[in-house]
XYZ file of C-alpha atoms in Angstrom:
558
model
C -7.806 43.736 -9.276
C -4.817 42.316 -8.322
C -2.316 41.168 -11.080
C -0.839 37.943 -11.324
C 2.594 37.273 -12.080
C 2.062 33.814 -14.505
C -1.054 32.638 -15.533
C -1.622 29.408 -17.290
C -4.189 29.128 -19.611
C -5.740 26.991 -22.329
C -4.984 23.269 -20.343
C -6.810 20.521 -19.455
C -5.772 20.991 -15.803
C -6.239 18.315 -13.403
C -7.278 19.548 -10.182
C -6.379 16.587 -8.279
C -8.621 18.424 -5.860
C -11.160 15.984 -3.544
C -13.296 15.759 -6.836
C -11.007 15.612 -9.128
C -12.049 18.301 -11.417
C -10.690 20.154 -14.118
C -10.208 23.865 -15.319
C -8.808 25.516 -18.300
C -6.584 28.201 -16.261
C -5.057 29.340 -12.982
C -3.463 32.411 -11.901
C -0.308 32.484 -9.615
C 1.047 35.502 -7.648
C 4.460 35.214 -5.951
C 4.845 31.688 -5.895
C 1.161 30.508 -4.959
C -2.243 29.645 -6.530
C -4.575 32.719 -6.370
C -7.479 31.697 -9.137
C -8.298 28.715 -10.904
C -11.514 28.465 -13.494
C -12.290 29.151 -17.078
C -9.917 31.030 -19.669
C -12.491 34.221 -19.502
C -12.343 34.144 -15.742
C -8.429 34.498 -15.840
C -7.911 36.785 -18.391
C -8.651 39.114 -15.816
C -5.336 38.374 -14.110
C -3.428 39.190 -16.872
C -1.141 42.713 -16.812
C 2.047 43.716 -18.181
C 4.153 42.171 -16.312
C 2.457 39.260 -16.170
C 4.249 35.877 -17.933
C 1.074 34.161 -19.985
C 1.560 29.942 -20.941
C -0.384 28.864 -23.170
C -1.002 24.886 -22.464
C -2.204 24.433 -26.203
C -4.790 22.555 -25.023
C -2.265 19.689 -23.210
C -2.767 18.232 -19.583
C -1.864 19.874 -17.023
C -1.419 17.990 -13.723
C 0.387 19.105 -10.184
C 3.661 18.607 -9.871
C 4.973 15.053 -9.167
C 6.009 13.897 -5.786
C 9.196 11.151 -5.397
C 8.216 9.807 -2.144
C 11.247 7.141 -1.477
C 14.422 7.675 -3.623
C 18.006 8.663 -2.651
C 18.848 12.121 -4.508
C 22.446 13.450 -3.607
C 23.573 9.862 -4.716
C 21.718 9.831 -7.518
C 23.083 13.423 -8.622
C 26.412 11.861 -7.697
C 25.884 9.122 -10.239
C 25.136 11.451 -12.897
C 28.663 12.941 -12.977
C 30.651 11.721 -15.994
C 32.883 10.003 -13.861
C 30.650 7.769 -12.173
C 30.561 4.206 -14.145
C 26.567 2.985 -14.522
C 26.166 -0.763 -14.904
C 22.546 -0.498 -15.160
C 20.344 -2.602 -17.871
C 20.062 -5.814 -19.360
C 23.137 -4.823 -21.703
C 25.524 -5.545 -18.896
C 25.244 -9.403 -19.409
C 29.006 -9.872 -19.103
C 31.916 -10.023 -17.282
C 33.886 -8.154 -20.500
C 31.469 -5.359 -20.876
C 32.114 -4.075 -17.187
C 35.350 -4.874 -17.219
C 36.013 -2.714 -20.176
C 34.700 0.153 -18.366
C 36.010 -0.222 -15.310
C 39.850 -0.516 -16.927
C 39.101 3.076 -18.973
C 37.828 4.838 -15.597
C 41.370 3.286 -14.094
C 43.209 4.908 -16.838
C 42.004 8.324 -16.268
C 41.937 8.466 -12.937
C 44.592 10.374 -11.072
C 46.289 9.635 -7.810
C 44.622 8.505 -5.121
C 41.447 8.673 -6.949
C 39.281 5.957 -6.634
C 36.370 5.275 -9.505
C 32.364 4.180 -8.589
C 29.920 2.558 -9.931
C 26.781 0.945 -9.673
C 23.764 -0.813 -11.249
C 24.989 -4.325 -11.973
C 22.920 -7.505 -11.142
C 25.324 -10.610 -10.472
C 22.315 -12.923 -11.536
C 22.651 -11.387 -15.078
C 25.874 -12.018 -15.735
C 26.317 -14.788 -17.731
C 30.069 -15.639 -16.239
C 28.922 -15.748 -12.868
C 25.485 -17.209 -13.111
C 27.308 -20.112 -14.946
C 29.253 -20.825 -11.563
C 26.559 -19.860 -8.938
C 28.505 -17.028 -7.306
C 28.541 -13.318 -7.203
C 31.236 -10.755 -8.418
C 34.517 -10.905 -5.981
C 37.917 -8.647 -5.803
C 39.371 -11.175 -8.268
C 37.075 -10.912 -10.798
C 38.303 -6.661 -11.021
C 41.859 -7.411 -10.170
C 43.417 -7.939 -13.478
C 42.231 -4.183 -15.020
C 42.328 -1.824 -11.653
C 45.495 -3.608 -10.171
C 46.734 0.246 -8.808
C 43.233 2.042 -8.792
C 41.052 1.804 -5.652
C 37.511 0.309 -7.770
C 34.152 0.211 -5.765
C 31.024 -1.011 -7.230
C 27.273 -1.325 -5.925
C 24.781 -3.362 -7.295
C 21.377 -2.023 -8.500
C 20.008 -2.968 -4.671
C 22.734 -0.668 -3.285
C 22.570 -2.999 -0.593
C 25.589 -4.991 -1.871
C 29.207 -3.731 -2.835
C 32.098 -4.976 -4.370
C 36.028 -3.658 -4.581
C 39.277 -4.746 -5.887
C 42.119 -5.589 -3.639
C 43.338 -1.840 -4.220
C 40.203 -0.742 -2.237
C 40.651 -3.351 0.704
C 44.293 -2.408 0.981
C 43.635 1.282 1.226
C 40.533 0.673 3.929
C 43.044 -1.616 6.012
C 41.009 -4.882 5.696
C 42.551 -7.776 5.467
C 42.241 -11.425 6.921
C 42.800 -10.376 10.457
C 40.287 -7.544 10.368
C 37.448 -8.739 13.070
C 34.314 -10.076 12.341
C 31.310 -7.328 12.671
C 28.031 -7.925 14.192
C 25.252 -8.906 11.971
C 23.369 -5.783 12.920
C 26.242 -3.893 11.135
C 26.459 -5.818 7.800
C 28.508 -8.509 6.526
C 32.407 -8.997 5.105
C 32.249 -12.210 3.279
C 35.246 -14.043 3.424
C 36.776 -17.340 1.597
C 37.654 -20.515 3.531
C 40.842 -18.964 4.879
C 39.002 -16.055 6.572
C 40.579 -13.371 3.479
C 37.819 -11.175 2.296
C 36.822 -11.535 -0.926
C 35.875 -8.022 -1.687
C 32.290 -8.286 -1.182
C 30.141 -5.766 1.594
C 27.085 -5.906 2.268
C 24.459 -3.505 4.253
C 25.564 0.351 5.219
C 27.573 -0.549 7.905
C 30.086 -2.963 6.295
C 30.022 -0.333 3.377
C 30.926 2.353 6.093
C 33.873 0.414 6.931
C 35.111 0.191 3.470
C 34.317 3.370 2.431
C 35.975 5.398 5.591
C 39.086 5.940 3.479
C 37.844 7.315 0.351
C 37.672 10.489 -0.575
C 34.158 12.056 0.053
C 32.809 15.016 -2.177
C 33.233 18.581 -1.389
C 30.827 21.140 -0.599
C 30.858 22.213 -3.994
C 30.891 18.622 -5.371
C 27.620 17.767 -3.097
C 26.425 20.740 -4.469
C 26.205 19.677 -7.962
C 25.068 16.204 -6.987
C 22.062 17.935 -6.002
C 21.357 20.200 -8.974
C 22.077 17.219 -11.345
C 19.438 15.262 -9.920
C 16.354 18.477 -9.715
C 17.274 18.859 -13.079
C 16.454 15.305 -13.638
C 13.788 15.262 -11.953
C 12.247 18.294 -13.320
C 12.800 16.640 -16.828
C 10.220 14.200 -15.073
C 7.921 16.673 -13.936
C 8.500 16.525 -10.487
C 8.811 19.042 -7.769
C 8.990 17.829 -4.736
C 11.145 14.538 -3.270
C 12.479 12.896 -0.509
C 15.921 11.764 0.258
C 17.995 9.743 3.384
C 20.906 11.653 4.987
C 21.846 10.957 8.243
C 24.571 9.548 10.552
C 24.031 6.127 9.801
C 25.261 6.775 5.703
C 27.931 9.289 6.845
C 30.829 7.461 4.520
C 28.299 5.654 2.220
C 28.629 6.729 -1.572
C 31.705 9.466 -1.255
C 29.651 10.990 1.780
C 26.225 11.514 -0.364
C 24.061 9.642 2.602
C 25.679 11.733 5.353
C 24.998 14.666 7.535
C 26.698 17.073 5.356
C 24.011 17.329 2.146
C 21.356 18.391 4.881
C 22.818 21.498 5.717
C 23.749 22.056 1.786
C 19.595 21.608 1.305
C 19.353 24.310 3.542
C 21.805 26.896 2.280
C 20.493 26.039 -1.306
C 17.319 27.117 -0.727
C 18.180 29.766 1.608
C 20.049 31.202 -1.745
C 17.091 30.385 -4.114
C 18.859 27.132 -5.567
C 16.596 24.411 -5.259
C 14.346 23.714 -8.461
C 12.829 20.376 -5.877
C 11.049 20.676 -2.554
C 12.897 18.184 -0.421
C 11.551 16.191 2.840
C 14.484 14.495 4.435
C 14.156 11.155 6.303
C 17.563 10.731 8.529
C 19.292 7.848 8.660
C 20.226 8.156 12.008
C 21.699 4.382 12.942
C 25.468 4.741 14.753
C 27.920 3.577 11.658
C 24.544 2.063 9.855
C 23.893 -0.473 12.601
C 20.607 -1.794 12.905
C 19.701 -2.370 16.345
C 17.565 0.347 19.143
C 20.504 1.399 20.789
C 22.171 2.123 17.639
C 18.924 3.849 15.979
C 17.874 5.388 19.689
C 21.018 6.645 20.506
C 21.527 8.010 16.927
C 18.195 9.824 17.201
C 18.962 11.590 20.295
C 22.088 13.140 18.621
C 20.502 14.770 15.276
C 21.135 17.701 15.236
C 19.416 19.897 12.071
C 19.823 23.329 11.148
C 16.953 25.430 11.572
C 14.839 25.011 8.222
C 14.209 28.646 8.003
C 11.373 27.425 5.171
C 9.254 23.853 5.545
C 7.934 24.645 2.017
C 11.571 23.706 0.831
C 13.740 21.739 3.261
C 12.154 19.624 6.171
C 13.536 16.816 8.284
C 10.987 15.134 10.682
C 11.169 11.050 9.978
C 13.751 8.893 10.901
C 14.285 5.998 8.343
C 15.737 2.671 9.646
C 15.790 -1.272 7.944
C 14.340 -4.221 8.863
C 14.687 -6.552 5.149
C 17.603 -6.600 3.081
C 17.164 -5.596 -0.287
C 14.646 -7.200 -0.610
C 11.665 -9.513 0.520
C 13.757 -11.030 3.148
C 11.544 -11.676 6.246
C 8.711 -13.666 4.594
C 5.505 -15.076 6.718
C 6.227 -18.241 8.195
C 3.558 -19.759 5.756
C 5.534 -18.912 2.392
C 9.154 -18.627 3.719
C 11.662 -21.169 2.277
C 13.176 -23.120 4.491
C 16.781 -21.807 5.830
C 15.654 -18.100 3.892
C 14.994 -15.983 7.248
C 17.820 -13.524 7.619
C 17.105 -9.676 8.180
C 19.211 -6.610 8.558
C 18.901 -7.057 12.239
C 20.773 -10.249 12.723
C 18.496 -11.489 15.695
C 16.332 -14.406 15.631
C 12.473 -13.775 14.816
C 10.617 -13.668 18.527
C 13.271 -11.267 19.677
C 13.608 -9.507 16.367
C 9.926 -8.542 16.517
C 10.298 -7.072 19.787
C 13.496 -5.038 19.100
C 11.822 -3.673 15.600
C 8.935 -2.753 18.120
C 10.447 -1.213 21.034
C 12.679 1.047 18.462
C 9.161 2.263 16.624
C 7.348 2.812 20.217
C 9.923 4.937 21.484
C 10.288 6.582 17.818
C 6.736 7.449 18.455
C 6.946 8.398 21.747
C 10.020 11.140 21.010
C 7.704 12.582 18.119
C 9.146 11.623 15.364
C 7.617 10.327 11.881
C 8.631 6.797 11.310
C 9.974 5.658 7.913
C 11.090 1.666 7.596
C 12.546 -0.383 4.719
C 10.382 -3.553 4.906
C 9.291 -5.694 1.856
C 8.643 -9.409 3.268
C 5.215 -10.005 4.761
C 7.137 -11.508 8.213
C 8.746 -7.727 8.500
C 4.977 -5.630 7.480
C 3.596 -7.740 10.096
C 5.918 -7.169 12.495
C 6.536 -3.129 12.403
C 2.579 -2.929 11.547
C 1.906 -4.264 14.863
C 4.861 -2.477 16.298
C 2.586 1.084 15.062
C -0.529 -0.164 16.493
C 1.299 -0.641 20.249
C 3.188 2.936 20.021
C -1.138 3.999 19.267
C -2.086 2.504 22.209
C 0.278 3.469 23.979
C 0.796 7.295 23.055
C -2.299 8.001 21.227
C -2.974 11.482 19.869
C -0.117 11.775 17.712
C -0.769 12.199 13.939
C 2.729 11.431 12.493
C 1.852 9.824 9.542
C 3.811 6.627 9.893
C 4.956 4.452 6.769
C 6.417 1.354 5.227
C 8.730 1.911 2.210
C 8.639 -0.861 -0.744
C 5.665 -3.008 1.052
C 6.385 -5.525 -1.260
C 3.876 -8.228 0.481
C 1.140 -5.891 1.264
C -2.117 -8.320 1.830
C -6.093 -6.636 2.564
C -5.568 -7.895 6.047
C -2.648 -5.851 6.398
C -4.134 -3.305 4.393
C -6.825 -2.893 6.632
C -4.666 -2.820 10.214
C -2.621 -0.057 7.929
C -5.926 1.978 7.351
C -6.842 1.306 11.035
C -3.260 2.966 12.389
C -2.872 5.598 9.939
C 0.378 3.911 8.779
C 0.888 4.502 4.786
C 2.784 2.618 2.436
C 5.536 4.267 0.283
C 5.252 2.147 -2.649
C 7.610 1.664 -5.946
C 5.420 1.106 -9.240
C 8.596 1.782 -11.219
C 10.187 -1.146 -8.963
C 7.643 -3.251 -8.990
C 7.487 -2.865 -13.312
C 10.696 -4.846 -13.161
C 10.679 -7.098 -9.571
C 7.523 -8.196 -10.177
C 8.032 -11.630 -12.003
C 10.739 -12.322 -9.656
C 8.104 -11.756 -6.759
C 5.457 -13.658 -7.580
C 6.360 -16.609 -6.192
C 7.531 -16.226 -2.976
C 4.848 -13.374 -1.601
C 1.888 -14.277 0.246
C -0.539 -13.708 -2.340
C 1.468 -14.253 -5.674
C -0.700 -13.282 -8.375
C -2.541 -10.488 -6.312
C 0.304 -8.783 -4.954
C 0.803 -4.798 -5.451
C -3.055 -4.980 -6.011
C -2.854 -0.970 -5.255
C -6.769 -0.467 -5.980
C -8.124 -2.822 -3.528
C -5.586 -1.153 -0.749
C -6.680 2.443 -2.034
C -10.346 1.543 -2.038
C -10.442 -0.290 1.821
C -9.018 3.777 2.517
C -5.401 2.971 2.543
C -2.567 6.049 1.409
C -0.446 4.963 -0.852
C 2.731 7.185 -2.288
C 4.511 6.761 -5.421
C 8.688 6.588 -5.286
C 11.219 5.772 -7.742
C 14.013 4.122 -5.253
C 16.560 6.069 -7.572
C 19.005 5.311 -7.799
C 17.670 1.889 -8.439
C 15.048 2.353 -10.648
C 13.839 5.084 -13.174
C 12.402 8.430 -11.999
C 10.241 8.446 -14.759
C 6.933 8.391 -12.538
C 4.454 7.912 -15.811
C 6.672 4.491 -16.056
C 5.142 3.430 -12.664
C 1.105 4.498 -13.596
C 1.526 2.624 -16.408
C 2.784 -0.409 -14.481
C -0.803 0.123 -12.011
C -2.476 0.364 -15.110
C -1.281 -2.861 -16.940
C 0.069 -4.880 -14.152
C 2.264 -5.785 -17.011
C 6.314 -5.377 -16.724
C 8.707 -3.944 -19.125
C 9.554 -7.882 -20.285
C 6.262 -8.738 -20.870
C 5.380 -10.650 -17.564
C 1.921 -9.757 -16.548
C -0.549 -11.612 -13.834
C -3.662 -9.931 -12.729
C -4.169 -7.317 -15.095
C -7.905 -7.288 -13.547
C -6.891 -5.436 -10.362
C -5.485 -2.436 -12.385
C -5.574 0.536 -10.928
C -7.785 3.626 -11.732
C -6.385 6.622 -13.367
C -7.478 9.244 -11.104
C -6.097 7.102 -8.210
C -2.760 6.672 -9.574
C -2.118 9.917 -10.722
C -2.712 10.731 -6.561
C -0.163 8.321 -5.426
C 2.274 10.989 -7.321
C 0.891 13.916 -6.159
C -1.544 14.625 -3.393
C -0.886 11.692 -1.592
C 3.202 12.421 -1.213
C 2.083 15.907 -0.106
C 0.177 14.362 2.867
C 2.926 11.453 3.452
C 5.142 14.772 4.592
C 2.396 16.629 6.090
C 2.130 18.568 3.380
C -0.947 18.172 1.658
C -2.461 21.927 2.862
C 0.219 23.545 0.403
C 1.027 20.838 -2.469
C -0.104 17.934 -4.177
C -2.924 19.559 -5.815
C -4.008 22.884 -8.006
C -6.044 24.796 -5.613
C -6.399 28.239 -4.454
C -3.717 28.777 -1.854
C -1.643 26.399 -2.361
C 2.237 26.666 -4.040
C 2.231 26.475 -8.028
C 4.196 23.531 -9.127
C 2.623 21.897 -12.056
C 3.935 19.854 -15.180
C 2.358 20.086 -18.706
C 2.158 16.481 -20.516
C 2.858 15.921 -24.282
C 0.209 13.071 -24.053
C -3.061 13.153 -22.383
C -2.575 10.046 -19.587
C -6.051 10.041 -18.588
C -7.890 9.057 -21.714
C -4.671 7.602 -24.010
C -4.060 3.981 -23.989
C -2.713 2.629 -20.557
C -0.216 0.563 -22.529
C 1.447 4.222 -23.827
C 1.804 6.200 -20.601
C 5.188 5.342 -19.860
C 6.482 6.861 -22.954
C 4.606 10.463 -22.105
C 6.708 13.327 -21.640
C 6.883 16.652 -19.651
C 7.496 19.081 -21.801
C 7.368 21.798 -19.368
C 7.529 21.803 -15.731
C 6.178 24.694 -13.276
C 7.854 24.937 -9.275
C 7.296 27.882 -7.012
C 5.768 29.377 -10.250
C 8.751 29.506 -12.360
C 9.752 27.321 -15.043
C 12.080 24.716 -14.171
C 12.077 22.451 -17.040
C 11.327 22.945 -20.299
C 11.798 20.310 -23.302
């Protein structure tokens, strides 16, 4: 009999497999599954050369899928020198401020220092006066230091006067199209030092120094290192055209072709499925997106099962729930990345998916408001109709105002939803009452159950990667504060476990070698310290990998 070279024995090991059974061991040969079933069964596998884990009797599941996050910058924000704002604790103008004058001090010349994470709203300084953070609020600390921060959206950056004056902005820089972002600006038309959307940040960030090969490089083994810490082995990420000076280069063109040599030399610890960002200078309009698209070019992935590229990504909301239905919207609130008002919005965001369709290509869009679902819903069901025949697996990242009407027309298209449980364990107080259905909203079961595919993301850098964070969230419908509504349309185990594995495998066509622990498919698994599927819901976020299995090699272990 053949020999393996690992076998894993003595786990509860969740199949995730159409039934989802379990088995006590499985046998992998150069990379892939060969034998799963009892501990007697695999013994057989075992030679000399063959590496034997013992599970000690923990849970063994597949490895974990990150269906919508942005890696490269997160590995980027990982570096010691990158300043992180994130958490309640920054509650002050003094705390960041602190920080941001120490990072000033140690830089050299012509360095300029990053951050992120901060939410203006929970600032105490600046909710007191109604405003968000401006140039003169980091003036007095970085007055020779270029300073740019992002808040926890990303969608929204702010830099000191240093920064504007090295980019060349000033009051008689022109005004940019809606489509491309916004520069706010005080009564006198001087910018303030506030940018919002990827193409205003593209402007600003032209003149910084973007990271080196080398420094990219290390981006991206500082976040699979992460996220093997989280147990998870294969992940997305948006590089393209349209981020090409966002975050010191880390949204560009460039970390593609890094993916690609990385695995070529055995590097990558993640599987990564690339959605590209392929909007001229981060505009959001067809001819930006179209044109854009027409000009990727990729190298040749020499193997799918570890760098792919076949979605594009574009944005309809802001950074959040943006484009409400008419029914719920606020008066004065509608405002989208696109700039356009709503009857010839809908048919832009429309033509751009049809054609999208039409060219082949898997269609990823940022849209959280009910107004937007509709809209690029619809815009799926035409390109069907039109150009039927193609299974490309289209879907909606965030889906923040998902209702079973929409669920169904999603189930009826083949459109899935890339959903954030981690996100929605901290937005979802804050969404509540301005979503369609308030208390019912992210009702995941009901979706799952009318046949609907949903995938589980973390949105890192926004949120946490930790994906047992987000099944606990489903679970509980219950938020890290304490805010719960609902908590009787939890989610099953078995069916949230799937969002993080077999279901990201088929969001990137890859369900016939991942996402499960079957014979012939690759052997990526992660070993539990806690057993999620009986333990109480209310403790799964604070389970943790102690081990974690890609390409059948250990990755991770604690």
């Amino acid at each position: 009999m053949v020999k393996a070279d690992l076998v894993l024995k003595n786990g509860k090991i969740a199949t995730v497999d159409q039934n989802f059974n379990y088995v006590e061991a499985v046998a992998v040969r150069d990379g892939w599954i060969i034998d799963r079933g009892t501990g007697a069964e695999m013994e057989a596998y075992i030679g000399p050369d063959t590496k034997v884990i013992d599970a000690g009797g923990k849970l063994v599941l597949p490895g974990a899928n990150d269906s919508h996050m942005h890696a490269v910058h997160t590995g980027y924000t990982l570096s010691p020198a990158f300043l992180d704002f994130s958490g309640p604790s920054y509650d002050c103008m003094e705390k960041i401020l602190s920080k941001v004058k120490d990072a000033c001090a140690k830089a050299g010349p012509g360095e300029w220092v990053f951050g992120c994470g901060f939410v203006d709203g929970n600032i105490k300084e600046l909710a007191a006066e109604g405003r968000i953070m401006n140039r003169y609020d980091l003036d007095p600390v970085s007055p020779d230091t270029p300073v740019v921060l992002t808040d926890f959206s990303l969608h929204s950056m702010v830099c000191n006067s240093k920064a504007l004056e090295v980019a060349g902005i000033d009051k008689h820089y022109p005004e940019i199209p809606a489509s491309v972002g916004m520069i706010d600006r005080d009564e006198s038309g001087e910018p303030v030092g506030r940018f919002h959307e990827w193409g205003a940040q593209n402007i600003l960030c032209e003149k910084c120094p973007i990271l080196s090969d080398t420094e990219l490089e290390e981006a991206i083994r500082n976040v699979q290192r992460a996220l093997n810490k989280e147990g998870v082995t294969s992940h997305t990420d948006i590089l393209g055209e349209g981020g090409e000076h966002v975050f010191r280069g880390t949204w560009g063109t460039r970390p593609i072709e890094i993916y690609e040599k990385m695995a070529e030399r055995g590097e990558l610890t993640a599987r990564v499925s690339v959605n590209v960002f392929s909007a001229i200078q981060g505009a959001e309009s067809y001819d930006a997106i179209i044109r854009g698209t027409d000009r990727i070019r990729l190298p040749e992935f020499k193997d799918r099962n570890w760098v792919k590229a076949d979605a594009v990504k574009f944005f309809v909301d802001l950074g959040g729930p943006t484009w409400q239905r008419k029914g719920v919207r606020p008066e004065g609130s509608f405002v989208t990345a696109w700039g356009l008002e709503e009857e010839e919005l809908i048919q832009e965001v429309q033509r751009t998916i049809i054609e999208l369709h039409r060219m082949g290509w898997q269609v990823c869009i940022h849209s959280c408001g009910g107004g937007s679902m509709d809209a690029c819903v619809e815009g799926f069901a035409r390109a069907n109709r039109l150009y039927p025949g193609k299974d490309l697996r289209h879907f909606l990242i965030h889906c923040d105002d998902t209702t079973k009407e929409l669920a169904a027309k999603m189930v009826k298209n083949g459109v899935l939803a890339a959903i954030q449980p981690t996100a929605a364990n901290i937005v979802f107080g804050w969404n509540t009452p301005v979503l369609t259905d308030k208390e019912e909203i992210f009702d995941y079961q009901a979706y799952t159950d009318m046949g609907a595919i949903l995938t589980g993301g973390s949105d890192s850098t926004c949120f946490s990667m930790n994906w047992r964070q987000g099944m606990q969230f489903c679970l509980t419908r219950t938020t890290a504060d304490g805010y719960c509504a609902r908590p009787d349309l939890a989610m099953n185990r078995e069916d949230a476990v799937r969002l993080y594995t077999i279901n990201g495998a088929y969001q990137e066509h890859m369900e016939h070698v991942r996402g499960s622990i079957e014979v012939n498919k690759v052997a990526d698994f992660q070993i539990l310290d806690k057993d999620i599927m009986t333990c109480p819901a209310t403790e799964i976020g604070s389970a943790n990998v102690v081990m974690t299995i890609c390409n059948g090699k250990v990755v991770y272990e604690a």
